[in-house]
Amino acid sequence: SMFQVGNQYREQYYSIPAEQVAISSNDSSDELRDIYYIILDGYSSPEVVREVLGYKEIDTFVSSLETEGFFVASQSRSNYGATRLSLPSSLNMKYLESPESVKKHYLMLDDNQVKNFLKPYGYTYIHFGSDSFTFNNSYADININVGIFTPYQMALWENTILSPLETILGGHGVIAENLGFLNRRQLQWERTHFKLDRLAEIADEQENPVFIFAHFLVPQGSNSLDAQGNFPTQEEVAKKTRSEVYIDQMTYINREIEKLVTRVKNDSDPDPIIIIQGDHGFNFGADPQFNGPTVLTQLVPESVAAGELIAPNTRYSFPILNAYY
């Protein structure tokens, strides 16, 4: 164990390449707009959601964004199929040189180039974390999250000798209900609602323009919300497939994003910049419902040409929602 830990702390894992993307701007405007960069985890492209997952209501959501003035990019894809790769790449505007260097990517996410570019302009960096390695950013001016323990500390509860206590205190029953801070699913539910509420109001509390990075483990990465935003029991979740839970959470977050966009636009002067993206698509490879090419051929006979079938997690997990205002 000590050897493995020491290996992770080698100098190369802590060094970030010195070269930076050259950015030049002739913009001398002093009208700096608030910027919202909202990441919805695992949000597939409208085409995949409609044709493969069968959720036709996605068209209504896309239309509502377009009505608000958004450009929704069709056939948009993530460069990577995992959050730990996608977000460091996006926030540093470059491809990753060594996809296996996990520690390096965490550092790139924390000390990212986007905030380096914006801070000299006077922006306040506000980080809305999730229950993952985006939980906290040490370079942010303000961190927004809920929960006493970090994801690492929660993992200690769940995967060490402490796990029986976690089962009692954070699992089922009266004790767990009264100690919600140890119930990871309940925290996910509370965190999502809390962040949506704060997102709508925090810019008004700041004197300087803001750059807001907000990562939601919705519609994927959590099973703590139903279509109405309520907290379903584990028994209720177990009765549904992964894709059904995913669609429930998509139904909820779509409705909330519509309300958030309207409020932010109405309360902002000048107009804000809003980017809503999936960091990658739905994880088809982890859903038994979609395993095997025969299933996908039956689902999307017009979209899949004969002889072009490849692993579903390769073909369908990279297209993403990508909307800009």
PDB file of C-alpha atoms in Angstrom:
ATOM      1  CA  SER A   1       0.000   0.000   0.000  1.00  0.00           C
ATOM      2  CA  MET A   2       2.805   2.422   0.856  1.00  0.00           C
ATOM      3  CA  PHE A   3       4.483   1.695  -2.459  1.00  0.00           C
ATOM      4  CA  GLN A   4       1.275   2.479  -4.349  1.00  0.00           C
ATOM      5  CA  VAL A   5       0.748   5.716  -2.425  1.00  0.00           C
ATOM      6  CA  GLY A   6       4.357   6.761  -2.980  1.00  0.00           C
ATOM      7  CA  ASN A   7       4.090   6.027  -6.668  1.00  0.00           C
ATOM      8  CA  GLN A   8       1.128   8.408  -6.940  1.00  0.00           C
ATOM      9  CA  TYR A   9       3.163  11.171  -5.316  1.00  0.00           C
ATOM     10  CA  ARG A  10       5.981  11.131  -7.826  1.00  0.00           C
ATOM     11  CA  GLU A  11       6.900  14.579  -9.086  1.00  0.00           C
ATOM     12  CA  GLN A  12       5.530  14.015 -12.586  1.00  0.00           C
ATOM     13  CA  TYR A  13       2.033  13.628 -11.195  1.00  0.00           C
ATOM     14  CA  TYR A  14       2.235  17.052  -9.632  1.00  0.00           C
ATOM     15  CA  SER A  15       3.710  18.941 -12.539  1.00  0.00           C
ATOM     16  CA  ILE A  16       1.457  20.725 -14.998  1.00  0.00           C
ATOM     17  CA  PRO A  17       3.006  21.426 -18.420  1.00  0.00           C
ATOM     18  CA  ALA A  18       4.394  24.947 -18.592  1.00  0.00           C
ATOM     19  CA  GLU A  19       3.063  25.637 -22.071  1.00  0.00           C
ATOM     20  CA  GLN A  20      -0.234  27.461 -22.118  1.00  0.00           C
ATOM     21  CA  VAL A  21      -2.740  28.132 -24.863  1.00  0.00           C
ATOM     22  CA  ALA A  22      -1.985  31.564 -26.280  1.00  0.00           C
ATOM     23  CA  ILE A  23      -4.996  33.867 -25.941  1.00  0.00           C
ATOM     24  CA  SER A  24      -5.073  37.385 -27.298  1.00  0.00           C
ATOM     25  CA  SER A  25      -7.948  39.813 -27.255  1.00  0.00           C
ATOM     26  CA  ASN A  26      -8.474  43.313 -28.574  1.00  0.00           C
ATOM     27  CA  ASP A  27     -11.620  43.674 -26.503  1.00  0.00           C
ATOM     28  CA  SER A  28     -11.244  46.796 -24.412  1.00  0.00           C
ATOM     29  CA  SER A  29     -14.878  46.841 -23.330  1.00  0.00           C
ATOM     30  CA  ASP A  30     -15.484  47.414 -19.647  1.00  0.00           C
ATOM     31  CA  GLU A  31     -18.904  45.774 -19.936  1.00  0.00           C
ATOM     32  CA  LEU A  32     -17.999  42.371 -18.514  1.00  0.00           C
ATOM     33  CA  ARG A  33     -20.801  39.839 -18.507  1.00  0.00           C
ATOM     34  CA  ASP A  34     -21.452  37.143 -15.912  1.00  0.00           C
ATOM     35  CA  ILE A  35     -20.492  33.698 -17.215  1.00  0.00           C
ATOM     36  CA  TYR A  36     -22.308  30.488 -16.254  1.00  0.00           C
ATOM     37  CA  TYR A  37     -20.642  27.198 -17.224  1.00  0.00           C
ATOM     38  CA  ILE A  38     -23.170  24.510 -16.246  1.00  0.00           C
ATOM     39  CA  ILE A  39     -22.146  20.859 -16.582  1.00  0.00           C
ATOM     40  CA  LEU A  40     -24.957  18.280 -16.472  1.00  0.00           C
ATOM     41  CA  ASP A  41     -23.243  14.958 -15.915  1.00  0.00           C
ATOM     42  CA  GLY A  42     -23.763  12.373 -18.631  1.00  0.00           C
ATOM     43  CA  TYR A  43     -26.278  14.449 -20.582  1.00  0.00           C
ATOM     44  CA  SER A  44     -26.459  12.834 -24.028  1.00  0.00           C
ATOM     45  CA  SER A  45     -27.216  14.713 -27.229  1.00  0.00           C
ATOM     46  CA  PRO A  46     -30.888  15.333 -28.053  1.00  0.00           C
ATOM     47  CA  GLU A  47     -30.533  12.942 -31.011  1.00  0.00           C
ATOM     48  CA  VAL A  48     -29.378  10.052 -28.799  1.00  0.00           C
ATOM     49  CA  VAL A  49     -31.932  10.848 -26.090  1.00  0.00           C
ATOM     50  CA  ARG A  50     -34.725  10.823 -28.659  1.00  0.00           C
ATOM     51  CA  GLU A  51     -33.692   7.962 -30.952  1.00  0.00           C
ATOM     52  CA  VAL A  52     -31.988   5.542 -28.570  1.00  0.00           C
ATOM     53  CA  LEU A  53     -33.523   6.256 -25.160  1.00  0.00           C
ATOM     54  CA  GLY A  54     -36.950   7.023 -26.635  1.00  0.00           C
ATOM     55  CA  TYR A  55     -37.459  10.283 -24.718  1.00  0.00           C
ATOM     56  CA  LYS A  56     -39.334  12.405 -27.264  1.00  0.00           C
ATOM     57  CA  GLU A  57     -39.913  15.237 -24.781  1.00  0.00           C
ATOM     58  CA  ILE A  58     -36.293  16.287 -25.281  1.00  0.00           C
ATOM     59  CA  ASP A  59     -37.468  18.264 -28.316  1.00  0.00           C
ATOM     60  CA  THR A  60     -39.610  20.468 -26.071  1.00  0.00           C
ATOM     61  CA  PHE A  61     -36.615  21.249 -23.881  1.00  0.00           C
ATOM     62  CA  VAL A  62     -34.396  22.081 -26.858  1.00  0.00           C
ATOM     63  CA  SER A  63     -37.118  24.300 -28.315  1.00  0.00           C
ATOM     64  CA  SER A  64     -37.448  26.173 -25.018  1.00  0.00           C
ATOM     65  CA  LEU A  65     -33.707  26.904 -25.012  1.00  0.00           C
ATOM     66  CA  GLU A  66     -33.813  28.068 -28.611  1.00  0.00           C
ATOM     67  CA  THR A  67     -36.777  30.304 -27.792  1.00  0.00           C
ATOM     68  CA  GLU A  68     -34.658  31.890 -25.046  1.00  0.00           C
ATOM     69  CA  GLY A  69     -31.964  32.645 -27.636  1.00  0.00           C
ATOM     70  CA  PHE A  70     -29.670  29.650 -27.168  1.00  0.00           C
ATOM     71  CA  PHE A  71     -27.748  28.021 -29.982  1.00  0.00           C
ATOM     72  CA  VAL A  72     -28.021  24.250 -29.476  1.00  0.00           C
ATOM     73  CA  ALA A  73     -25.229  22.547 -31.400  1.00  0.00           C
ATOM     74  CA  SER A  74     -26.388  19.449 -33.263  1.00  0.00           C
ATOM     75  CA  GLN A  75     -24.184  16.338 -33.475  1.00  0.00           C
ATOM     76  CA  SER A  76     -21.898  17.711 -30.752  1.00  0.00           C
ATOM     77  CA  ARG A  77     -19.491  15.265 -29.122  1.00  0.00           C
ATOM     78  CA  SER A  78     -17.271  15.151 -26.076  1.00  0.00           C
ATOM     79  CA  ASN A  79     -13.603  14.425 -26.673  1.00  0.00           C
ATOM     80  CA  TYR A  80     -13.621  11.965 -23.785  1.00  0.00           C
ATOM     81  CA  GLY A  81     -16.092   9.508 -22.324  1.00  0.00           C
ATOM     82  CA  ALA A  82     -15.366  10.192 -18.650  1.00  0.00           C
ATOM     83  CA  THR A  83     -15.744  13.265 -16.448  1.00  0.00           C
ATOM     84  CA  ARG A  84     -12.201  13.050 -15.089  1.00  0.00           C
ATOM     85  CA  LEU A  85     -10.897  13.485 -18.642  1.00  0.00           C
ATOM     86  CA  SER A  86     -13.543  15.719 -20.188  1.00  0.00           C
ATOM     87  CA  LEU A  87     -13.560  18.545 -17.645  1.00  0.00           C
ATOM     88  CA  PRO A  88      -9.771  19.045 -17.361  1.00  0.00           C
ATOM     89  CA  SER A  89      -9.645  19.166 -21.151  1.00  0.00           C
ATOM     90  CA  SER A  90     -12.493  21.680 -21.475  1.00  0.00           C
ATOM     91  CA  LEU A  91     -11.339  23.988 -18.675  1.00  0.00           C
ATOM     92  CA  ASN A  92      -7.811  24.105 -20.108  1.00  0.00           C
ATOM     93  CA  MET A  93      -8.882  24.263 -23.780  1.00  0.00           C
ATOM     94  CA  LYS A  94      -6.482  21.521 -24.830  1.00  0.00           C
ATOM     95  CA  TYR A  95      -6.263  17.771 -25.382  1.00  0.00           C
ATOM     96  CA  LEU A  96      -4.783  15.640 -22.618  1.00  0.00           C
ATOM     97  CA  GLU A  97      -1.267  14.413 -23.248  1.00  0.00           C
ATOM     98  CA  SER A  98      -1.400  11.463 -20.849  1.00  0.00           C
ATOM     99  CA  PRO A  99      -4.932  10.196 -20.223  1.00  0.00           C
ATOM    100  CA  GLU A 100      -3.614   7.740 -17.621  1.00  0.00           C
ATOM    101  CA  SER A 101      -2.193  10.456 -15.313  1.00  0.00           C
ATOM    102  CA  VAL A 102      -5.201  10.762 -13.035  1.00  0.00           C
ATOM    103  CA  LYS A 103      -3.568  12.960 -10.381  1.00  0.00           C
ATOM    104  CA  LYS A 104      -2.353  15.365 -13.036  1.00  0.00           C
ATOM    105  CA  HIS A 105      -5.884  15.751 -14.387  1.00  0.00           C
ATOM    106  CA  TYR A 106      -7.254  16.579 -10.962  1.00  0.00           C
ATOM    107  CA  LEU A 107      -4.659  19.327 -10.665  1.00  0.00           C
ATOM    108  CA  MET A 108      -5.509  20.628 -14.142  1.00  0.00           C
ATOM    109  CA  LEU A 109      -9.162  20.781 -13.137  1.00  0.00           C
ATOM    110  CA  ASP A 110      -8.327  22.665  -9.950  1.00  0.00           C
ATOM    111  CA  ASP A 111      -5.758  25.089 -11.385  1.00  0.00           C
ATOM    112  CA  ASN A 112      -7.445  25.549 -14.759  1.00  0.00           C
ATOM    113  CA  GLN A 113      -6.659  28.048 -17.473  1.00  0.00           C
ATOM    114  CA  VAL A 114     -10.166  29.455 -17.835  1.00  0.00           C
ATOM    115  CA  LYS A 115     -10.059  31.028 -14.386  1.00  0.00           C
ATOM    116  CA  ASN A 116      -6.470  32.193 -15.057  1.00  0.00           C
ATOM    117  CA  PHE A 117      -7.700  34.020 -18.141  1.00  0.00           C
ATOM    118  CA  LEU A 118     -10.714  35.614 -16.445  1.00  0.00           C
ATOM    119  CA  LYS A 119      -9.279  36.684 -13.092  1.00  0.00           C
ATOM    120  CA  PRO A 120      -7.132  39.556 -14.497  1.00  0.00           C
ATOM    121  CA  TYR A 121     -10.373  41.033 -15.840  1.00  0.00           C
ATOM    122  CA  GLY A 122     -11.694  41.186 -12.280  1.00  0.00           C
ATOM    123  CA  TYR A 123     -13.945  38.123 -12.346  1.00  0.00           C
ATOM    124  CA  THR A 124     -14.957  36.370  -9.142  1.00  0.00           C
ATOM    125  CA  TYR A 125     -14.653  32.586  -9.571  1.00  0.00           C
ATOM    126  CA  ILE A 126     -17.548  30.727  -7.924  1.00  0.00           C
ATOM    127  CA  HIS A 127     -17.331  26.938  -7.861  1.00  0.00           C
ATOM    128  CA  PHE A 128     -20.481  24.810  -7.422  1.00  0.00           C
ATOM    129  CA  GLY A 129     -19.125  21.361  -6.616  1.00  0.00           C
ATOM    130  CA  SER A 130     -20.664  17.909  -6.772  1.00  0.00           C
ATOM    131  CA  ASP A 131     -20.174  14.607  -4.977  1.00  0.00           C
ATOM    132  CA  SER A 132     -16.999  13.840  -6.949  1.00  0.00           C
ATOM    133  CA  PHE A 133     -13.535  15.268  -7.513  1.00  0.00           C
ATOM    134  CA  THR A 134     -15.218  18.600  -8.351  1.00  0.00           C
ATOM    135  CA  PHE A 135     -16.415  18.788  -4.726  1.00  0.00           C
ATOM    136  CA  ASN A 136     -14.133  21.727  -3.940  1.00  0.00           C
ATOM    137  CA  ASN A 137     -11.729  23.995  -5.833  1.00  0.00           C
ATOM    138  CA  SER A 138      -8.882  25.507  -3.812  1.00  0.00           C
ATOM    139  CA  TYR A 139      -8.426  28.318  -6.357  1.00  0.00           C
ATOM    140  CA  ALA A 140     -12.060  29.446  -6.328  1.00  0.00           C
ATOM    141  CA  ASP A 141     -13.019  32.659  -4.561  1.00  0.00           C
ATOM    142  CA  ILE A 142     -16.236  31.026  -3.348  1.00  0.00           C
ATOM    143  CA  ASN A 143     -17.080  27.320  -3.029  1.00  0.00           C
ATOM    144  CA  ILE A 144     -20.741  26.302  -2.915  1.00  0.00           C
ATOM    145  CA  ASN A 145     -21.636  22.821  -1.655  1.00  0.00           C
ATOM    146  CA  VAL A 146     -23.342  20.937   1.148  1.00  0.00           C
ATOM    147  CA  GLY A 147     -22.154  18.088   3.324  1.00  0.00           C
ATOM    148  CA  ILE A 148     -19.746  17.753   6.228  1.00  0.00           C
ATOM    149  CA  PHE A 149     -17.555  15.094   4.603  1.00  0.00           C
ATOM    150  CA  THR A 150     -15.754  15.170   1.267  1.00  0.00           C
ATOM    151  CA  PRO A 151     -16.289  12.324  -1.245  1.00  0.00           C
ATOM    152  CA  TYR A 152     -12.981  10.815  -0.066  1.00  0.00           C
ATOM    153  CA  GLN A 153     -14.110  10.829   3.555  1.00  0.00           C
ATOM    154  CA  MET A 154     -17.451   9.317   2.538  1.00  0.00           C
ATOM    155  CA  ALA A 155     -15.537   6.586   0.685  1.00  0.00           C
ATOM    156  CA  LEU A 156     -13.757   5.747   3.954  1.00  0.00           C
ATOM    157  CA  TRP A 157     -17.120   5.212   5.590  1.00  0.00           C
ATOM    158  CA  GLU A 158     -18.293   2.986   2.753  1.00  0.00           C
ATOM    159  CA  ASN A 159     -15.190   0.914   1.979  1.00  0.00           C
ATOM    160  CA  THR A 160     -13.265   0.353   5.210  1.00  0.00           C
ATOM    161  CA  ILE A 161     -13.823  -1.205   8.598  1.00  0.00           C
ATOM    162  CA  LEU A 162     -16.179   1.709   9.299  1.00  0.00           C
ATOM    163  CA  SER A 163     -18.706   0.422   6.737  1.00  0.00           C
ATOM    164  CA  PRO A 164     -21.013  -1.238   9.322  1.00  0.00           C
ATOM    165  CA  LEU A 165     -21.370   2.148  11.000  1.00  0.00           C
ATOM    166  CA  GLU A 166     -22.079   3.741   7.626  1.00  0.00           C
ATOM    167  CA  THR A 167     -24.792   1.151   7.001  1.00  0.00           C
ATOM    168  CA  ILE A 168     -26.433   1.942  10.341  1.00  0.00           C
ATOM    169  CA  LEU A 169     -25.968   5.716  10.319  1.00  0.00           C
ATOM    170  CA  GLY A 170     -26.193   6.445   6.611  1.00  0.00           C
ATOM    171  CA  GLY A 171     -28.305   3.658   5.207  1.00  0.00           C
ATOM    172  CA  HIS A 172     -31.860   2.732   6.166  1.00  0.00           C
ATOM    173  CA  GLY A 173     -33.950   3.219   9.269  1.00  0.00           C
ATOM    174  CA  VAL A 174     -34.771   5.891  11.807  1.00  0.00           C
ATOM    175  CA  ILE A 175     -31.152   6.630  12.768  1.00  0.00           C
ATOM    176  CA  ALA A 176     -30.157   7.225   9.161  1.00  0.00           C
ATOM    177  CA  GLU A 177     -33.133   9.500   8.567  1.00  0.00           C
ATOM    178  CA  ASN A 178     -32.063  11.680  11.492  1.00  0.00           C
ATOM    179  CA  LEU A 179     -28.419  11.720  10.399  1.00  0.00           C
ATOM    180  CA  GLY A 180     -28.859  12.711   6.786  1.00  0.00           C
ATOM    181  CA  PHE A 181     -25.321  14.058   6.551  1.00  0.00           C
ATOM    182  CA  LEU A 182     -24.135  10.433   6.396  1.00  0.00           C
ATOM    183  CA  ASN A 183     -26.701   9.357   3.818  1.00  0.00           C
ATOM    184  CA  ARG A 184     -24.985   9.877   0.484  1.00  0.00           C
ATOM    185  CA  ARG A 185     -28.153   9.638  -1.622  1.00  0.00           C
ATOM    186  CA  GLN A 186     -29.977  12.121   0.580  1.00  0.00           C
ATOM    187  CA  LEU A 187     -27.022  14.500   0.352  1.00  0.00           C
ATOM    188  CA  GLN A 188     -27.128  14.206  -3.444  1.00  0.00           C
ATOM    189  CA  TRP A 189     -30.780  15.199  -3.382  1.00  0.00           C
ATOM    190  CA  GLU A 190     -30.214  18.129  -1.013  1.00  0.00           C
ATOM    191  CA  ARG A 191     -27.140  19.281  -2.936  1.00  0.00           C
ATOM    192  CA  THR A 192     -28.962  19.464  -6.270  1.00  0.00           C
ATOM    193  CA  HIS A 193     -31.815  21.571  -4.880  1.00  0.00           C
ATOM    194  CA  PHE A 194     -29.468  23.798  -2.903  1.00  0.00           C
ATOM    195  CA  LYS A 195     -27.201  24.500  -5.870  1.00  0.00           C
ATOM    196  CA  LEU A 196     -30.087  25.334  -8.182  1.00  0.00           C
ATOM    197  CA  ASP A 197     -31.427  27.835  -5.649  1.00  0.00           C
ATOM    198  CA  ARG A 198     -28.033  29.484  -5.095  1.00  0.00           C
ATOM    199  CA  LEU A 199     -27.218  29.579  -8.810  1.00  0.00           C
ATOM    200  CA  ALA A 200     -30.228  31.764  -9.422  1.00  0.00           C
ATOM    201  CA  GLU A 201     -29.245  34.408  -6.882  1.00  0.00           C
ATOM    202  CA  ILE A 202     -25.515  34.411  -6.140  1.00  0.00           C
ATOM    203  CA  ALA A 203     -24.435  36.682  -9.012  1.00  0.00           C
ATOM    204  CA  ASP A 204     -26.603  39.497  -7.610  1.00  0.00           C
ATOM    205  CA  GLU A 205     -24.661  39.304  -4.344  1.00  0.00           C
ATOM    206  CA  GLN A 206     -21.299  40.056  -5.992  1.00  0.00           C
ATOM    207  CA  GLU A 207     -19.845  43.440  -6.902  1.00  0.00           C
ATOM    208  CA  ASN A 208     -17.576  42.056  -9.637  1.00  0.00           C
ATOM    209  CA  PRO A 209     -18.575  40.019 -12.692  1.00  0.00           C
ATOM    210  CA  VAL A 210     -18.659  36.291 -11.941  1.00  0.00           C
ATOM    211  CA  PHE A 211     -17.435  33.126 -13.588  1.00  0.00           C
ATOM    212  CA  ILE A 212     -19.599  30.310 -12.256  1.00  0.00           C
ATOM    213  CA  PHE A 213     -18.630  26.684 -12.776  1.00  0.00           C
ATOM    214  CA  ALA A 214     -21.458  24.361 -11.720  1.00  0.00           C
ATOM    215  CA  HIS A 215     -21.219  20.558 -11.972  1.00  0.00           C
ATOM    216  CA  PHE A 216     -24.433  18.596 -11.358  1.00  0.00           C
ATOM    217  CA  LEU A 217     -24.470  14.795 -11.024  1.00  0.00           C
ATOM    218  CA  VAL A 218     -27.748  14.857 -12.929  1.00  0.00           C
ATOM    219  CA  PRO A 219     -29.104  13.252 -15.076  1.00  0.00           C
ATOM    220  CA  GLN A 220     -26.332  10.663 -14.569  1.00  0.00           C
ATOM    221  CA  GLY A 221     -24.177   9.925 -11.555  1.00  0.00           C
ATOM    222  CA  SER A 222     -27.003   9.900  -9.038  1.00  0.00           C
ATOM    223  CA  ASN A 223     -30.256   8.079  -8.382  1.00  0.00           C
ATOM    224  CA  SER A 224     -31.594  10.462  -5.765  1.00  0.00           C
ATOM    225  CA  LEU A 225     -34.255  12.336  -7.742  1.00  0.00           C
ATOM    226  CA  ASP A 226     -37.488  11.364  -9.424  1.00  0.00           C
ATOM    227  CA  ALA A 227     -39.162  13.256 -12.269  1.00  0.00           C
ATOM    228  CA  GLN A 228     -40.785  15.662  -9.790  1.00  0.00           C
ATOM    229  CA  GLY A 229     -37.565  16.319  -7.893  1.00  0.00           C
ATOM    230  CA  ASN A 230     -38.632  14.262  -4.895  1.00  0.00           C
ATOM    231  CA  PHE A 231     -36.370  11.835  -3.026  1.00  0.00           C
ATOM    232  CA  PRO A 232     -37.278   8.255  -4.061  1.00  0.00           C
ATOM    233  CA  THR A 233     -36.611   5.321  -1.792  1.00  0.00           C
ATOM    234  CA  GLN A 234     -33.975   2.791  -2.780  1.00  0.00           C
ATOM    235  CA  GLU A 235     -36.775   0.262  -3.285  1.00  0.00           C
ATOM    236  CA  GLU A 236     -38.486   2.569  -5.778  1.00  0.00           C
ATOM    237  CA  VAL A 237     -35.226   3.092  -7.653  1.00  0.00           C
ATOM    238  CA  ALA A 238     -34.505  -0.657  -7.744  1.00  0.00           C
ATOM    239  CA  LYS A 239     -37.747  -1.282  -9.656  1.00  0.00           C
ATOM    240  CA  LYS A 240     -36.518   0.835 -12.578  1.00  0.00           C
ATOM    241  CA  THR A 241     -33.836   0.359 -15.200  1.00  0.00           C
ATOM    242  CA  ARG A 242     -30.803   2.643 -15.334  1.00  0.00           C
ATOM    243  CA  SER A 243     -32.226   4.422 -18.360  1.00  0.00           C
ATOM    244  CA  GLU A 244     -35.598   4.963 -16.645  1.00  0.00           C
ATOM    245  CA  VAL A 245     -33.882   6.560 -13.646  1.00  0.00           C
ATOM    246  CA  TYR A 246     -31.815   8.632 -16.073  1.00  0.00           C
ATOM    247  CA  ILE A 247     -34.920   9.882 -17.899  1.00  0.00           C
ATOM    248  CA  ASP A 248     -36.624  10.711 -14.600  1.00  0.00           C
ATOM    249  CA  GLN A 249     -33.685  12.856 -13.564  1.00  0.00           C
ATOM    250  CA  MET A 250     -33.486  14.423 -17.028  1.00  0.00           C
ATOM    251  CA  THR A 251     -37.176  15.340 -16.817  1.00  0.00           C
ATOM    252  CA  TYR A 252     -36.548  17.092 -13.514  1.00  0.00           C
ATOM    253  CA  ILE A 253     -33.348  18.927 -14.427  1.00  0.00           C
ATOM    254  CA  ASN A 254     -34.743  20.102 -17.772  1.00  0.00           C
ATOM    255  CA  ARG A 255     -37.631  21.798 -16.001  1.00  0.00           C
ATOM    256  CA  GLU A 256     -35.298  23.394 -13.450  1.00  0.00           C
ATOM    257  CA  ILE A 257     -32.825  24.594 -16.078  1.00  0.00           C
ATOM    258  CA  GLU A 258     -35.658  26.281 -17.973  1.00  0.00           C
ATOM    259  CA  LYS A 259     -36.650  28.172 -14.819  1.00  0.00           C
ATOM    260  CA  LEU A 260     -33.031  28.979 -13.978  1.00  0.00           C
ATOM    261  CA  VAL A 261     -32.297  30.372 -17.449  1.00  0.00           C
ATOM    262  CA  THR A 262     -35.366  32.611 -17.371  1.00  0.00           C
ATOM    263  CA  ARG A 263     -34.526  33.998 -13.939  1.00  0.00           C
ATOM    264  CA  VAL A 264     -30.821  34.541 -14.648  1.00  0.00           C
ATOM    265  CA  LYS A 265     -31.569  36.343 -17.907  1.00  0.00           C
ATOM    266  CA  ASN A 266     -34.231  38.542 -16.311  1.00  0.00           C
ATOM    267  CA  ASP A 267     -31.970  39.466 -13.376  1.00  0.00           C
ATOM    268  CA  SER A 268     -28.817  40.143 -15.421  1.00  0.00           C
ATOM    269  CA  ASP A 269     -27.676  43.446 -16.875  1.00  0.00           C
ATOM    270  CA  PRO A 270     -25.876  43.176 -19.220  1.00  0.00           C
ATOM    271  CA  ASP A 271     -26.976  39.815 -20.622  1.00  0.00           C
ATOM    272  CA  PRO A 272     -25.089  36.844 -19.168  1.00  0.00           C
ATOM    273  CA  ILE A 273     -23.108  34.214 -21.057  1.00  0.00           C
ATOM    274  CA  ILE A 274     -24.564  30.766 -20.353  1.00  0.00           C
ATOM    275  CA  ILE A 275     -23.051  27.450 -21.485  1.00  0.00           C
ATOM    276  CA  ILE A 276     -24.950  24.238 -20.722  1.00  0.00           C
ATOM    277  CA  GLN A 277     -23.082  21.041 -21.584  1.00  0.00           C
ATOM    278  CA  GLY A 278     -22.933  17.352 -20.938  1.00  0.00           C
ATOM    279  CA  ASP A 279     -19.397  16.286 -20.051  1.00  0.00           C
ATOM    280  CA  HIS A 280     -20.114  12.992 -21.822  1.00  0.00           C
ATOM    281  CA  GLY A 281     -23.163  10.948 -22.736  1.00  0.00           C
ATOM    282  CA  PHE A 282     -25.194   8.198 -21.077  1.00  0.00           C
ATOM    283  CA  ASN A 283     -23.089   5.179 -20.107  1.00  0.00           C
ATOM    284  CA  PHE A 284     -24.691   2.570 -22.377  1.00  0.00           C
ATOM    285  CA  GLY A 285     -21.984   0.029 -21.628  1.00  0.00           C
ATOM    286  CA  ALA A 286     -23.085  -0.134 -17.977  1.00  0.00           C
ATOM    287  CA  ASP A 287     -26.763  -0.718 -18.808  1.00  0.00           C
ATOM    288  CA  PRO A 288     -27.684  -4.370 -19.510  1.00  0.00           C
ATOM    289  CA  GLN A 289     -30.745  -3.139 -21.382  1.00  0.00           C
ATOM    290  CA  PHE A 290     -28.517  -1.921 -24.216  1.00  0.00           C
ATOM    291  CA  ASN A 291     -25.911  -4.658 -24.295  1.00  0.00           C
ATOM    292  CA  GLY A 292     -25.468  -6.261 -27.689  1.00  0.00           C
ATOM    293  CA  PRO A 293     -25.828  -4.880 -31.213  1.00  0.00           C
ATOM    294  CA  THR A 294     -29.198  -6.576 -31.798  1.00  0.00           C
ATOM    295  CA  VAL A 295     -30.887  -4.433 -29.180  1.00  0.00           C
ATOM    296  CA  LEU A 296     -29.564  -1.213 -30.677  1.00  0.00           C
ATOM    297  CA  THR A 297     -30.530  -2.266 -34.197  1.00  0.00           C
ATOM    298  CA  GLN A 298     -34.106  -2.784 -33.064  1.00  0.00           C
ATOM    299  CA  LEU A 299     -34.138   0.575 -31.270  1.00  0.00           C
ATOM    300  CA  VAL A 300     -32.677   2.711 -34.035  1.00  0.00           C
ATOM    301  CA  PRO A 301     -32.999   0.812 -37.330  1.00  0.00           C
ATOM    302  CA  GLU A 302     -32.735   3.984 -39.422  1.00  0.00           C
ATOM    303  CA  SER A 303     -29.836   5.452 -37.496  1.00  0.00           C
ATOM    304  CA  VAL A 304     -27.525   2.447 -37.582  1.00  0.00           C
ATOM    305  CA  ALA A 305     -26.267   1.398 -41.004  1.00  0.00           C
ATOM    306  CA  ALA A 306     -25.677  -2.277 -41.714  1.00  0.00           C
ATOM    307  CA  GLY A 307     -22.162  -3.361 -40.834  1.00  0.00           C
ATOM    308  CA  GLU A 308     -21.418  -0.222 -38.806  1.00  0.00           C
ATOM    309  CA  LEU A 309     -22.456  -1.541 -35.416  1.00  0.00           C
ATOM    310  CA  ILE A 310     -19.801  -1.103 -32.755  1.00  0.00           C
ATOM    311  CA  ALA A 311     -19.880  -1.198 -28.970  1.00  0.00           C
ATOM    312  CA  PRO A 312     -22.772   0.986 -27.733  1.00  0.00           C
ATOM    313  CA  ASN A 313     -20.556   2.712 -25.188  1.00  0.00           C
ATOM    314  CA  THR A 314     -18.271   3.800 -28.019  1.00  0.00           C
ATOM    315  CA  ARG A 315     -20.890   4.859 -30.527  1.00  0.00           C
ATOM    316  CA  TYR A 316     -23.528   6.493 -28.329  1.00  0.00           C
ATOM    317  CA  SER A 317     -21.774   7.662 -25.148  1.00  0.00           C
ATOM    318  CA  PHE A 318     -19.849  10.581 -26.680  1.00  0.00           C
ATOM    319  CA  PRO A 319     -22.617  12.746 -28.244  1.00  0.00           C
ATOM    320  CA  ILE A 320     -23.627  15.460 -25.766  1.00  0.00           C
ATOM    321  CA  LEU A 321     -26.008  18.328 -25.125  1.00  0.00           C
ATOM    322  CA  ASN A 322     -24.164  21.537 -25.998  1.00  0.00           C
ATOM    323  CA  ALA A 323     -26.063  24.830 -25.698  1.00  0.00           C
ATOM    324  CA  TYR A 324     -24.766  28.406 -25.760  1.00  0.00           C
ATOM    325  CA  TYR A 325     -26.326  31.743 -24.880  1.00  0.00           C
TER     326      TYR A 325
END
